[in-house]
Coordinates of C-alpha atoms and ligand atoms in Angstrom, one line a residue:
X922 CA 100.2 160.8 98.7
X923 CA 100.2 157.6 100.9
X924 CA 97.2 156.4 102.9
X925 CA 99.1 157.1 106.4
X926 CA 96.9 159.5 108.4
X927 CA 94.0 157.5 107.9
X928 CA 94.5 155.9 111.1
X929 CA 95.0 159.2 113.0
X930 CA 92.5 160.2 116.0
X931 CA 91.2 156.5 116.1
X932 CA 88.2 156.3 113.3
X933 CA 86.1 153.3 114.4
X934 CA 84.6 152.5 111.1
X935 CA 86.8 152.7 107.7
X936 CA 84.7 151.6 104.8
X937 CA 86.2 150.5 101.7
X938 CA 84.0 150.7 98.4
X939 CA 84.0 150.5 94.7
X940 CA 83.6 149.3 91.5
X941 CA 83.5 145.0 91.1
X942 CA 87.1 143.5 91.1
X943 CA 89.3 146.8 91.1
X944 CA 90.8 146.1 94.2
X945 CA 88.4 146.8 97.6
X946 CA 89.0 143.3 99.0
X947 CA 92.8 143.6 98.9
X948 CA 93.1 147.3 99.9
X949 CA 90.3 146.6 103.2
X950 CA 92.8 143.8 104.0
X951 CA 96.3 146.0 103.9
X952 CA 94.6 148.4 105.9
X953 CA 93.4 146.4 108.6
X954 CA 96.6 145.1 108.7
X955 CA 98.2 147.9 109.3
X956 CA 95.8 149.1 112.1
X957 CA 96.6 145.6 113.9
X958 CA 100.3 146.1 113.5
X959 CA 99.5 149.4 115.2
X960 CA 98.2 147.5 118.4
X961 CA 94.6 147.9 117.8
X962 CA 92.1 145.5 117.8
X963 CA 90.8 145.2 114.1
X964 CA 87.8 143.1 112.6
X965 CA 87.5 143.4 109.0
X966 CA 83.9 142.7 107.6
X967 CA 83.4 141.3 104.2
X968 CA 79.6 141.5 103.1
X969 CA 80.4 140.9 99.8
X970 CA 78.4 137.7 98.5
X971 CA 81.6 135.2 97.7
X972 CA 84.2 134.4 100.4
X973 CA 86.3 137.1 99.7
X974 CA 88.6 137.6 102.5
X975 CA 88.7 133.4 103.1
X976 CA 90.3 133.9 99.4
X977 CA 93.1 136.6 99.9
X978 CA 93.8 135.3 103.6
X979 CA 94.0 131.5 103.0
X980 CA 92.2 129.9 105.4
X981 CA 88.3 129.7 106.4
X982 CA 86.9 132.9 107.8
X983 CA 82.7 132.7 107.7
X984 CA 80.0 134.2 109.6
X985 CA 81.6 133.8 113.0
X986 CA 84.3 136.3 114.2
X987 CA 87.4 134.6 113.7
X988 CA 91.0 135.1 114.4
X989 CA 93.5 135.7 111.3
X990 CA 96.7 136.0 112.6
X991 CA 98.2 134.5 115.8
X992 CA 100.2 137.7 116.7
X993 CA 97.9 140.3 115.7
X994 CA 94.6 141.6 117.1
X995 CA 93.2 140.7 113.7
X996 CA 89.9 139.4 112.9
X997 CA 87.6 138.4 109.9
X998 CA 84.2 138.2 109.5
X999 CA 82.5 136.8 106.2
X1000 CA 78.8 137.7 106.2
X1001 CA 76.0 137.2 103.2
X1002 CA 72.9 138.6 102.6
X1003 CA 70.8 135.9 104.1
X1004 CA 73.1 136.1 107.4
X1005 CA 72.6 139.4 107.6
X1006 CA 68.5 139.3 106.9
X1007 CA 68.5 136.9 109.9
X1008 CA 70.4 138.7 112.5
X1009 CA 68.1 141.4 111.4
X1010 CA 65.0 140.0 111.6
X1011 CA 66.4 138.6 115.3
X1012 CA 67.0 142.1 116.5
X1013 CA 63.9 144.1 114.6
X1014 CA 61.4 141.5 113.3
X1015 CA 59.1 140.9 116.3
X1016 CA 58.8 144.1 117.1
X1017 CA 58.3 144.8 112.8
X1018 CA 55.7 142.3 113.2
X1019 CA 53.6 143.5 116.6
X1020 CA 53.3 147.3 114.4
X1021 CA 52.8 145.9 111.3
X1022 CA 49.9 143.3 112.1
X1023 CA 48.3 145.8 114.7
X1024 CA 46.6 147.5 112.1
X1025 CA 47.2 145.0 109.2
X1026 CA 46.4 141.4 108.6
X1027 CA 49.9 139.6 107.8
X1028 CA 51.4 136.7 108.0
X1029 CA 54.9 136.8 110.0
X1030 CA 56.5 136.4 106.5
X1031 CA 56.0 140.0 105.6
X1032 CA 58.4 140.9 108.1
X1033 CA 60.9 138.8 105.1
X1034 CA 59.2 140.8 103.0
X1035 CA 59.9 143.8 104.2
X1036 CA 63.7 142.7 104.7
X1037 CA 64.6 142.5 101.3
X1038 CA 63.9 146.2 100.4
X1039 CA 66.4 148.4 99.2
X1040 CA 68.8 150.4 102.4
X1041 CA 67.7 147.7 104.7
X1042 CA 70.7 145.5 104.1
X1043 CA 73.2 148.5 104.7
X1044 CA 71.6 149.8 107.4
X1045 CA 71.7 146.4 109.4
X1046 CA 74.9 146.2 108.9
X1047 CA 76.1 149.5 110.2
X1048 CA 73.8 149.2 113.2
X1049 CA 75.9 145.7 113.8
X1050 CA 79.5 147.9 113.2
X1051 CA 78.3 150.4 115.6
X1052 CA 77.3 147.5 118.4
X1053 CA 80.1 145.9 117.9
X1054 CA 82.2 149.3 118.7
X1055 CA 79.9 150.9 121.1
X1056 CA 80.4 147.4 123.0
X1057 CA 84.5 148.2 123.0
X1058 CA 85.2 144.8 121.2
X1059 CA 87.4 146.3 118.5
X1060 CA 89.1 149.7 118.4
X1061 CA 88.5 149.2 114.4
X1062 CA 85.5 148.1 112.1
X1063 CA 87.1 147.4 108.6
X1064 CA 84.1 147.6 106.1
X1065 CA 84.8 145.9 102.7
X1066 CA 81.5 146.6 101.3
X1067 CA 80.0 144.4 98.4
X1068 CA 81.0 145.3 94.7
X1069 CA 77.8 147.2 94.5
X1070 CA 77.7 150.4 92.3
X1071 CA 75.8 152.0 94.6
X1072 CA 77.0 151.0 97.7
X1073 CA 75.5 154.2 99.7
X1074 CA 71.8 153.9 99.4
X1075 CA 71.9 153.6 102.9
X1076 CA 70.8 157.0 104.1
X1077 CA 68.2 157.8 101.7
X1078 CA 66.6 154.5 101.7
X1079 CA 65.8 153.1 105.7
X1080 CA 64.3 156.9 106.5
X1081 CA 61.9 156.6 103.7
X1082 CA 61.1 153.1 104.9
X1083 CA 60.3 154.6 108.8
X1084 CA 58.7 157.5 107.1
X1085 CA 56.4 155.8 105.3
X1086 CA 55.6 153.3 108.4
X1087 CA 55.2 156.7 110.4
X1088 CA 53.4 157.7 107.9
X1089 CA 51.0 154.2 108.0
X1090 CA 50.7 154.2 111.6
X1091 CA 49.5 157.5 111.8
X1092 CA 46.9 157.1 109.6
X1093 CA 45.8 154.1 111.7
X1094 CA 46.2 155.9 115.1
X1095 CA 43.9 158.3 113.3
X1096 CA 41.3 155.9 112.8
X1097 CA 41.9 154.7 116.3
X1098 CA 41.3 158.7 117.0
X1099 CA 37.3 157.5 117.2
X1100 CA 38.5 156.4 120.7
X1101 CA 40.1 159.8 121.7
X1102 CA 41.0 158.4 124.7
X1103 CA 42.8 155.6 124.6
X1104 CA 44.9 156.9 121.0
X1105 CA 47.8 157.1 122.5
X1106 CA 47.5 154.4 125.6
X1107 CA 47.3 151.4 122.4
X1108 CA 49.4 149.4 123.7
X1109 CA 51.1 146.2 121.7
X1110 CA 50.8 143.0 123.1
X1111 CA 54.2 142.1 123.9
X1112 CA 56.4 145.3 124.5
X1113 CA 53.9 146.9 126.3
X1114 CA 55.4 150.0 123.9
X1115 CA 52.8 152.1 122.1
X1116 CA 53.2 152.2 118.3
X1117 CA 54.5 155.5 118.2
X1118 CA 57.0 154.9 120.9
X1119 CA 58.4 152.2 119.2
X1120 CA 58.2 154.0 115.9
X1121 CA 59.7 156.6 117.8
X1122 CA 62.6 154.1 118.8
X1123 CA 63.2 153.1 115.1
X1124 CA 63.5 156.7 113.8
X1125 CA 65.8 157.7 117.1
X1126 CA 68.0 154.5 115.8
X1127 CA 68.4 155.7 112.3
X1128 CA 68.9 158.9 113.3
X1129 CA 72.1 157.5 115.6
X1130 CA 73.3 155.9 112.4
X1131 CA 73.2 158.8 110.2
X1132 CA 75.1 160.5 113.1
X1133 CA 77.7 158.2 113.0
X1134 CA 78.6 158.0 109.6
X1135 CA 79.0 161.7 109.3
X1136 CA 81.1 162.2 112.6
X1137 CA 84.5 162.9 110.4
X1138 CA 86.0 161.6 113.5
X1139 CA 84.4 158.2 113.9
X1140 CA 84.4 157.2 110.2
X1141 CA 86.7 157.2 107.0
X1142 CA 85.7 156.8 103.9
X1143 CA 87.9 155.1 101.2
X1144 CA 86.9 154.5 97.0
X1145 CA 89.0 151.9 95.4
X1146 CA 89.1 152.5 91.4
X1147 CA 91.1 151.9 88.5
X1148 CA 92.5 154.5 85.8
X1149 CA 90.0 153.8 83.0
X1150 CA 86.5 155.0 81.7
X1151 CA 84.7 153.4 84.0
X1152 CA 86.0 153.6 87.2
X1153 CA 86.3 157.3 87.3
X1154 CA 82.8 157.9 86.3
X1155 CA 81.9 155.2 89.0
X1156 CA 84.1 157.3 91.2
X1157 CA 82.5 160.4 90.4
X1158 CA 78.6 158.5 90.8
X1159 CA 80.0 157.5 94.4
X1160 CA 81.4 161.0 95.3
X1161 CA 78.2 162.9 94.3
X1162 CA 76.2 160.2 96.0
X1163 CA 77.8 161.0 99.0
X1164 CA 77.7 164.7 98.8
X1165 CA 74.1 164.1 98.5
X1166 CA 73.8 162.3 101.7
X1167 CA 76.0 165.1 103.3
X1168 CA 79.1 162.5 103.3
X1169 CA 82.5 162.7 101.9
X1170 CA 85.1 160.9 100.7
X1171 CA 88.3 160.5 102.1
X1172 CA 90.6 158.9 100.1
X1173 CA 90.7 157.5 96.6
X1174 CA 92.6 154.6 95.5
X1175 CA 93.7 154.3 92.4
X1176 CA 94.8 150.9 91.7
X1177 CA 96.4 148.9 89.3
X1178 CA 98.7 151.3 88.1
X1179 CA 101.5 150.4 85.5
X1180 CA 104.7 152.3 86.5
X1181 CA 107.4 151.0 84.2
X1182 CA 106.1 150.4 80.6
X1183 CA 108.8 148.9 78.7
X1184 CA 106.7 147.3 75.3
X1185 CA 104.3 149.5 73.2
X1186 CA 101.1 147.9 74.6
X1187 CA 102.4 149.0 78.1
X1188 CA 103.0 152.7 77.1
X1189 CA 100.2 153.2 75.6
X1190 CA 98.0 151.7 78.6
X1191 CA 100.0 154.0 80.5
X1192 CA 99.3 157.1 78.9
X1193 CA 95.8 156.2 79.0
X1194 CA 96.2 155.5 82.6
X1195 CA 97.8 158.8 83.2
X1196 CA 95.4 160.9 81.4
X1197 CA 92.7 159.1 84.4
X1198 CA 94.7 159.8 87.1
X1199 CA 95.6 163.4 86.4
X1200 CA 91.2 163.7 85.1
X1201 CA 90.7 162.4 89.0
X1202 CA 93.3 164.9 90.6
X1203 CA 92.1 167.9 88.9
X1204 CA 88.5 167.0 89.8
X1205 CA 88.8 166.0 93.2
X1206 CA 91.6 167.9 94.5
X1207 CA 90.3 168.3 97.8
X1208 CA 90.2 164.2 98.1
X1209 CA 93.1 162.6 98.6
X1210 CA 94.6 160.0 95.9
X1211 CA 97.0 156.9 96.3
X1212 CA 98.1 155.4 93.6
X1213 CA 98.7 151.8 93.7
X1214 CA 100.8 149.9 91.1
X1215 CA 100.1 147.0 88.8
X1216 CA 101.7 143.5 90.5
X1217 CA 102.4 141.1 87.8
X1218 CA 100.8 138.3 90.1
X1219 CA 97.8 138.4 92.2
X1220 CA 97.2 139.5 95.8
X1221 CA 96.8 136.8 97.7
X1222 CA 98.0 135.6 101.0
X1223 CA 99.7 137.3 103.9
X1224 CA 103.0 138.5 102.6
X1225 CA 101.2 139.9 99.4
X1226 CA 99.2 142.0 101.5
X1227 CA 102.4 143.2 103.8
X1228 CA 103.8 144.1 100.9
X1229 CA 100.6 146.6 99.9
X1230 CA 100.4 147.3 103.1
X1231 CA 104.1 148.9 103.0
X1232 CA 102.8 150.5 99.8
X1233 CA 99.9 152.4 101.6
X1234 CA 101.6 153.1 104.1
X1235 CA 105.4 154.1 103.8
X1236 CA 107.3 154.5 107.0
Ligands
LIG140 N1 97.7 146.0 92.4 C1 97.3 144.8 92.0 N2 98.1 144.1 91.2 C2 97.8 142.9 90.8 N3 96.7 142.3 91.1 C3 95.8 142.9 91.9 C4 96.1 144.2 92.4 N4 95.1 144.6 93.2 C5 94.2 143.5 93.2 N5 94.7 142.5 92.4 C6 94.0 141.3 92.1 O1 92.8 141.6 91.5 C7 91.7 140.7 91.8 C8 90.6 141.5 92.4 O2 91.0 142.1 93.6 P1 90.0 142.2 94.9 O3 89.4 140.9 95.1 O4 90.7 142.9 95.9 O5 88.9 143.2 94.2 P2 87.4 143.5 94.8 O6 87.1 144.9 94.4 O7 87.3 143.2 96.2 O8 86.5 142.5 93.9 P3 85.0 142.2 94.2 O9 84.2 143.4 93.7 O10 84.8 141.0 93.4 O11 84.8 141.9 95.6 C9 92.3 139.7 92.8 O12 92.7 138.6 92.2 C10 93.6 140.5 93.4 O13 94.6 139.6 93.8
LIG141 MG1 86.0 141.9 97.3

């Protein structure tokens, strides 16, 4: 079954996960260029740690939007951890900072600190997708997520992280409580906010991102694996992940597939392969698999990824 109806009713977020090196960089690539050949305005986002999509494109993307094609509305953006800690700490950290040292004393580092835990990472970066389409700039937001093997922390993780600073600041107000009065007129120094309206803020935020990753219409969900031991039980860690966080997959892509097998080492790779691929379609029957063959060469460069793209998408 091809990937063709991915694109139906307009999603504005497809995100592309997996396993390291089975295939998420090319198969995020075909299918943002198959959304641009459809006339819509595509970015597709590598936050994976090397420059990935500089690599399969030829020619220097980075952490600036950039144009890939002169004909197409098609457009990369390479962006690390450490570019994504900043923008974050631009957009959240003063505000981080004004709760934080209200009722603690800490240095603005902390806010650094507090950057590197777990979800954080993810969650910036969706809240920077949704901008990017709430502010009309791209019909599409191609997500090729970093070859983490659990790429979906990012529910669990940032509500703990405002639940436990509700959690702080509560206790604080409490102790503020002495003074009745004023409890809830405390008011920070430069956003003239109260704690718990900002906290409020924060938690109204997260919950506007958990929204928008379960609106089936808005976002698509797409696993790359391979036909071996452990990319199906990767698979299946992902898929029960995502159940957990009340999230489902869309589409699996099985890649690397041998088709012909003309020399004993081939069939028997290819019975293996097979025994995979039929293990993921009687599991996951309601999910939808694309198989994607072997290439005897590498993916790399614009008519490589045409030719995928024709794969995923047969007309
Ligand atoms: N079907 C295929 N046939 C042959 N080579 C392939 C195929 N799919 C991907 N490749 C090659 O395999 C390598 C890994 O692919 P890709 O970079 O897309 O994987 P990835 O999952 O993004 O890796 P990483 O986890 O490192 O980001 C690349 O060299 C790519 O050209
Ligand atoms: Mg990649």
């Amino acid at each position: 079954m091809p990937l063709n109806d991915i694109l139906t009713d307009g999603p504005k977020l497809i995100m592309v996960g997996g396993k390291g090196g089975v295939g998420k960089t090319t198969c995020a690539s075909a299918i943002a260029l198959e959304a641009a050949t459809q006339k819509r305005r595509v970015l597709i986002i590598s936050s994976d740690p090397t420059p990935s999509l500089s690599d399969i494109f030829e020619l220097h993307i980075g952490s600036t939007e950039k144009r890939i094609l002169r004909d197409l509305d098609l457009y990369g953006l390479e962006i690390s951890s450490d570019v994504i800690l900043n923008k974050w700490k631009d957009t959240f950290g003063d505000e981080i900072y004004e709760v934080i040292s209200s009722f603690a004393n800490v240095e603005y580092d902390f806010v650094d600190y507090i950057g590197t835990a777990p979800g954080i990472e993810e969650e910036y970066m969706l809240h920077f997708i949704i901008e990017l389409v709430e502010a009309s700039k791209y019909d599409l937001v191609v997500w090729d997520t970093a070859p983490a093997g659990h790429t979906l922390k990012l529910l669990k993780l940032p509500q703990l992280f405002l639940k436990h600073m509700e959690a702080a600041t509560k206790f604080y107000m409490n102790l503020y409580s002495y003074f009745e009065k004023i409890k809830d007129a405390i008011r920070l120094k430069e956003s003239k906010k109260t704690l718990l309206e900002i906290i409020a803020s924060w938690e109204k935020l997260a919950e506007k991102i958990v929204s928008f990753i379960r609106d089936t219409k808005k976002t698509r969900y797409v696993i790359v694996t391979i036909p071996e031991a452990l990319g199906v039980s990767l698979t299946e860690r992902v898929i029960r992940e995502f159940r957990e966080n009340g999230l489902s997959v869309d589409y699996i892509i099985i890649n690397n597939v041998i088709r012909e097998a003309d020399c004993e080492f081939h069939k028997i790779r290819k019975k293996m392969q097979e025994s995979y691929i039929r293990m993921l379609a009687e599991r996951y029957s309601y999910i939808k698999l694309v198989e994607l063959p072997l290439f005897p060469e590498e993916v790399k460069g614009y008519r490589k990824i045409e030719k995928i793209c024709k794969l995923l998408f047969p007309k």
